[in-house]
PDB file of C-alpha atoms in Angstrom:
ATOM      1  CA  UNK A 147      41.252 -25.689 -14.372  1.00  0.00           C
ATOM      2  CA  UNK A 148      41.141 -22.169 -15.838  1.00  0.00           C
ATOM      3  CA  UNK A 149      37.672 -22.857 -17.217  1.00  0.00           C
ATOM      4  CA  UNK A 150      36.394 -23.874 -13.757  1.00  0.00           C
ATOM      5  CA  UNK A 151      37.775 -20.686 -12.156  1.00  0.00           C
ATOM      6  CA  UNK A 152      36.252 -18.606 -14.955  1.00  0.00           C
ATOM      7  CA  UNK A 153      32.852 -20.283 -14.428  1.00  0.00           C
ATOM      8  CA  UNK A 154      33.023 -19.603 -10.672  1.00  0.00           C
ATOM      9  CA  UNK A 155      33.716 -15.902 -11.330  1.00  0.00           C
ATOM     10  CA  UNK A 156      30.858 -15.706 -13.860  1.00  0.00           C
ATOM     11  CA  UNK A 157      28.426 -17.282 -11.379  1.00  0.00           C
ATOM     12  CA  UNK A 158      29.598 -14.908  -8.641  1.00  0.00           C
ATOM     13  CA  UNK A 159      29.212 -11.907 -10.968  1.00  0.00           C
ATOM     14  CA  UNK A 160      25.670 -12.951 -11.958  1.00  0.00           C
ATOM     15  CA  UNK A 161      24.684 -13.504  -8.324  1.00  0.00           C
ATOM     16  CA  UNK A 162      26.064 -10.096  -7.359  1.00  0.00           C
ATOM     17  CA  UNK A 163      24.237  -8.390 -10.238  1.00  0.00           C
ATOM     18  CA  UNK A 164      20.956 -10.088  -9.229  1.00  0.00           C
ATOM     19  CA  UNK A 165      21.446  -9.003  -5.599  1.00  0.00           C
ATOM     20  CA  UNK A 166      22.133  -5.394  -6.598  1.00  0.00           C
ATOM     21  CA  UNK A 167      19.062  -5.342  -8.857  1.00  0.00           C
ATOM     22  CA  UNK A 168      16.813  -6.753  -6.133  1.00  0.00           C
ATOM     23  CA  UNK A 169      18.137  -4.241  -3.574  1.00  0.00           C
ATOM     24  CA  UNK A 170      17.558  -1.361  -5.981  1.00  0.00           C
ATOM     25  CA  UNK A 171      13.945  -2.444  -6.583  1.00  0.00           C
ATOM     26  CA  UNK A 172      13.322  -2.769  -2.847  1.00  0.00           C
ATOM     27  CA  UNK A 173      14.697   0.704  -2.164  1.00  0.00           C
ATOM     28  CA  UNK A 174      12.570   2.260  -4.915  1.00  0.00           C
ATOM     29  CA  UNK A 175       9.504   0.434  -3.579  1.00  0.00           C
ATOM     30  CA  UNK A 176      10.155   1.659  -0.038  1.00  0.00           C
ATOM     31  CA  UNK A 177      10.546   5.239  -1.241  1.00  0.00           C
ATOM     32  CA  UNK A 178       7.256   5.053  -3.143  1.00  0.00           C
ATOM     33  CA  UNK A 179       5.483   3.548  -0.108  1.00  0.00           C
ATOM     34  CA  UNK A 180       6.822   6.355   2.075  1.00  0.00           C
ATOM     35  CA  UNK A 181       5.636   8.916  -0.449  1.00  0.00           C
ATOM     36  CA  UNK A 182       2.162   7.307  -0.540  1.00  0.00           C
ATOM     37  CA  UNK A 183       2.079   7.442   3.268  1.00  0.00           C
ATOM     38  CA  UNK A 184       3.027  11.129   3.261  1.00  0.00           C
ATOM     39  CA  UNK A 185       0.347  11.831   0.645  1.00  0.00           C
ATOM     40  CA  UNK A 186      -2.207  10.052   2.835  1.00  0.00           C
ATOM     41  CA  UNK A 187      -1.019  12.073   5.825  1.00  0.00           C
ATOM     42  CA  UNK A 188      -1.450  15.240   3.746  1.00  0.00           C
ATOM     43  CA  UNK A 189      -5.046  14.140   3.179  1.00  0.00           C
ATOM     44  CA  UNK A 190      -5.701  14.021   6.949  1.00  0.00           C
ATOM     45  CA  UNK A 191      -4.068  17.451   7.346  1.00  0.00           C
ATOM     46  CA  UNK A 192      -6.219  18.793   4.512  1.00  0.00           C
ATOM     47  CA  UNK A 193      -9.339  17.381   6.206  1.00  0.00           C
ATOM     48  CA  UNK A 194      -8.350  19.133   9.450  1.00  0.00           C
ATOM     49  CA  UNK A 195      -7.839  22.384   7.563  1.00  0.00           C
ATOM     50  CA  UNK A 196     -11.233  22.058   5.854  1.00  0.00           C
ATOM     51  CA  UNK A 197     -12.950  21.401   9.181  1.00  0.00           C
ATOM     52  CA  UNK A 198     -11.108  24.183  11.044  1.00  0.00           C
ATOM     53  CA  UNK A 199     -12.155  26.675   8.378  1.00  0.00           C
ATOM     54  CA  UNK A 200     -15.767  25.496   8.272  1.00  0.00           C
ATOM     55  CA  UNK A 201     -15.549  24.265   4.676  1.00  0.00           C
ATOM     56  CA  UNK A 202     -17.022  20.840   5.457  1.00  0.00           C
ATOM     57  CA  UNK A 203     -20.542  20.350   6.766  1.00  0.00           C
ATOM     58  CA  UNK A 204     -19.843  17.764   9.434  1.00  0.00           C
ATOM     59  CA  UNK A 205     -23.561  16.993   9.799  1.00  0.00           C
ATOM     60  CA  UNK A 206     -23.552  15.681   6.228  1.00  0.00           C
ATOM     61  CA  UNK A 207     -19.920  15.540   5.027  1.00  0.00           C
ATOM     62  CA  UNK A 208     -19.052  14.859   1.396  1.00  0.00           C
ATOM     63  CA  UNK A 209     -15.938  12.949   0.349  1.00  0.00           C
ATOM     64  CA  UNK A 210     -13.132  14.179  -1.878  1.00  0.00           C
ATOM     65  CA  UNK A 211     -11.665  12.006  -4.630  1.00  0.00           C
ATOM     66  CA  UNK A 212      -8.451  12.201  -6.641  1.00  0.00           C
ATOM     67  CA  UNK A 213      -7.077  15.345  -5.011  1.00  0.00           C
ATOM     68  CA  UNK A 214      -3.669  15.858  -6.616  1.00  0.00           C
ATOM     69  CA  UNK A 215      -0.571  16.539  -4.536  1.00  0.00           C
ATOM     70  CA  UNK A 216       1.812  18.638  -6.643  1.00  0.00           C
ATOM     71  CA  UNK A 217       5.490  19.447  -6.183  1.00  0.00           C
ATOM     72  CA  UNK A 218       5.501  23.204  -6.715  1.00  0.00           C
ATOM     73  CA  UNK A 219       9.312  23.443  -6.551  1.00  0.00           C
ATOM     74  CA  UNK A 220       9.870  21.694  -9.868  1.00  0.00           C
ATOM     75  CA  UNK A 221       9.545  23.278 -13.280  1.00  0.00           C
ATOM     76  CA  UNK A 222       7.291  22.003 -14.797  1.00  0.00           C
ATOM     77  CA  UNK A 223       5.240  21.140 -11.726  1.00  0.00           C
ATOM     78  CA  UNK A 224       5.132  17.422 -10.975  1.00  0.00           C
ATOM     79  CA  UNK A 225       2.171  15.432  -9.644  1.00  0.00           C
ATOM     80  CA  UNK A 226       3.459  13.308  -6.766  1.00  0.00           C
ATOM     81  CA  UNK A 227       0.234  11.391  -6.237  1.00  0.00           C
ATOM     82  CA  UNK A 228      -3.404  11.658  -5.206  1.00  0.00           C
ATOM     83  CA  UNK A 229      -5.516  11.096  -2.127  1.00  0.00           C
ATOM     84  CA  UNK A 230      -9.145  10.281  -1.514  1.00  0.00           C
ATOM     85  CA  UNK A 231     -10.948  11.470   1.617  1.00  0.00           C
ATOM     86  CA  UNK A 232     -14.096  10.017   3.116  1.00  0.00           C
ATOM     87  CA  UNK A 233     -15.856  11.429   6.155  1.00  0.00           C
ATOM     88  CA  UNK A 234     -18.156   9.569   8.519  1.00  0.00           C
ATOM     89  CA  UNK A 235     -20.006  11.329  11.326  1.00  0.00           C
ATOM     90  CA  UNK A 236     -19.693   9.319  14.530  1.00  0.00           C
ATOM     91  CA  UNK A 237     -21.476  11.693  16.904  1.00  0.00           C
ATOM     92  CA  UNK A 238     -22.948  15.183  16.814  1.00  0.00           C
ATOM     93  CA  UNK A 239     -24.639  17.261  19.526  1.00  0.00           C
ATOM     94  CA  UNK A 240     -27.182  19.836  18.289  1.00  0.00           C
ATOM     95  CA  UNK A 241     -27.025  22.770  17.565  1.00  0.00           C
ATOM     96  CA  UNK A 242     -23.354  23.765  17.876  1.00  0.00           C
ATOM     97  CA  UNK A 243     -22.131  21.028  20.150  1.00  0.00           C
ATOM     98  CA  UNK A 244     -19.031  18.940  19.776  1.00  0.00           C
ATOM     99  CA  UNK A 245     -18.854  16.509  16.898  1.00  0.00           C
ATOM    100  CA  UNK A 246     -16.752  13.433  16.226  1.00  0.00           C
ATOM    101  CA  UNK A 247     -15.821  12.407  12.688  1.00  0.00           C
ATOM    102  CA  UNK A 248     -13.895   9.520  11.209  1.00  0.00           C
ATOM    103  CA  UNK A 249     -11.718  10.547   8.271  1.00  0.00           C
ATOM    104  CA  UNK A 250     -10.246   7.961   5.936  1.00  0.00           C
ATOM    105  CA  UNK A 251      -7.433   9.146   3.681  1.00  0.00           C
ATOM    106  CA  UNK A 252      -6.081   6.827   0.971  1.00  0.00           C
ATOM    107  CA  UNK A 253      -2.801   8.053  -0.533  1.00  0.00           C
ATOM    108  CA  UNK A 254      -1.581   6.763  -3.870  1.00  0.00           C
ATOM    109  CA  UNK A 255       1.824   7.412  -5.380  1.00  0.00           C
ATOM    110  CA  UNK A 256       1.893   8.615  -8.994  1.00  0.00           C
ATOM    111  CA  UNK A 257       4.613   6.131  -9.969  1.00  0.00           C
ATOM    112  CA  UNK A 258       3.659   2.888  -8.218  1.00  0.00           C
ATOM    113  CA  UNK A 259      -0.131   3.159  -8.181  1.00  0.00           C
ATOM    114  CA  UNK A 260      -0.628  -0.334  -6.788  1.00  0.00           C
ATOM    115  CA  UNK A 261       0.956   0.679  -3.477  1.00  0.00           C
ATOM    116  CA  UNK A 262      -1.484   2.679  -1.435  1.00  0.00           C
ATOM    117  CA  UNK A 263      -1.367   3.806   2.158  1.00  0.00           C
ATOM    118  CA  UNK A 264      -4.488   4.350   4.247  1.00  0.00           C
ATOM    119  CA  UNK A 265      -4.831   6.429   7.384  1.00  0.00           C
ATOM    120  CA  UNK A 266      -8.027   6.393   9.405  1.00  0.00           C
ATOM    121  CA  UNK A 267      -8.239   9.217  11.935  1.00  0.00           C
ATOM    122  CA  UNK A 268     -10.950  10.076  14.419  1.00  0.00           C
ATOM    123  CA  UNK A 269     -11.351  13.833  14.847  1.00  0.00           C
ATOM    124  CA  UNK A 270     -13.229  15.690  17.577  1.00  0.00           C
ATOM    125  CA  UNK A 271     -14.267  19.321  17.608  1.00  0.00           C
ATOM    126  CA  UNK A 272     -13.609  21.493  20.612  1.00  0.00           C
ATOM    127  CA  UNK A 273     -14.972  24.967  21.186  1.00  0.00           C
ATOM    128  CA  UNK A 274     -12.286  27.633  21.313  1.00  0.00           C
ATOM    129  CA  UNK A 275     -12.168  28.809  24.938  1.00  0.00           C
ATOM    130  CA  UNK A 276     -10.534  32.117  24.001  1.00  0.00           C
ATOM    131  CA  UNK A 277     -13.234  33.101  21.508  1.00  0.00           C
ATOM    132  CA  UNK A 278     -16.545  31.704  22.851  1.00  0.00           C
ATOM    133  CA  UNK A 279     -18.637  34.408  21.192  1.00  0.00           C
ATOM    134  CA  UNK A 280     -17.359  33.428  17.733  1.00  0.00           C
ATOM    135  CA  UNK A 281     -18.067  29.742  18.403  1.00  0.00           C
ATOM    136  CA  UNK A 282     -14.874  28.785  16.638  1.00  0.00           C
ATOM    137  CA  UNK A 283     -14.162  25.110  16.611  1.00  0.00           C
ATOM    138  CA  UNK A 284     -10.779  23.497  16.701  1.00  0.00           C
ATOM    139  CA  UNK A 285     -10.552  19.943  15.451  1.00  0.00           C
ATOM    140  CA  UNK A 286      -8.139  17.541  17.082  1.00  0.00           C
ATOM    141  CA  UNK A 287      -6.994  14.058  16.157  1.00  0.00           C
ATOM    142  CA  UNK A 288      -7.942  11.649  18.945  1.00  0.00           C
ATOM    143  CA  UNK A 289      -7.210   8.352  17.133  1.00  0.00           C
ATOM    144  CA  UNK A 290      -4.845   7.443  14.315  1.00  0.00           C
ATOM    145  CA  UNK A 291      -4.616   4.127  12.457  1.00  0.00           C
ATOM    146  CA  UNK A 292      -2.242   3.383   9.581  1.00  0.00           C
ATOM    147  CA  UNK A 293      -3.123   0.553   7.184  1.00  0.00           C
ATOM    148  CA  UNK A 294      -0.747  -0.283   4.331  1.00  0.00           C
ATOM    149  CA  UNK A 295      -2.483  -1.656   1.260  1.00  0.00           C
ATOM    150  CA  UNK A 296      -0.980  -3.739  -1.508  1.00  0.00           C
ATOM    151  CA  UNK A 297      -2.765  -4.858  -4.619  1.00  0.00           C
ATOM    152  CA  UNK A 298      -1.571  -8.105  -6.128  1.00  0.00           C
ATOM    153  CA  UNK A 299       0.722  -7.275  -8.989  1.00  0.00           C
ATOM    154  CA  UNK A 300      -0.312  -8.851 -12.278  1.00  0.00           C
TER     155      UNK A 300
END
């Protein structure tokens, strides 16, 4: 009788340990997915900054690959992940007219590299009404699409 009770406790302890381990792995995976999403979102923000400052030729845009996102608060600095940006011109009105671009940002966490997050955003330029003589353009997000991506783990 004592042996049966002992076996029941051992089985319960093993089941509890397996449950705790699985929960821990799920939480870590969710945190890494969230970080990959935030890195991808940083890629879209970086694209907006590049366009607002005229650093991207939207008539013939070039992509950016493996841009590192670094945590500057840690010593030594830690790479959190990378993002890739691709630009596609949807419409453009000559010579300084409004333009519409599709930006695809793929964020990848530095720890779990098989979990990537993709954001596709459509951006449109608008002339700055306050400064028409400078022909400043402000880019705005008009569409936003989030696509999680999972590679099959080997």
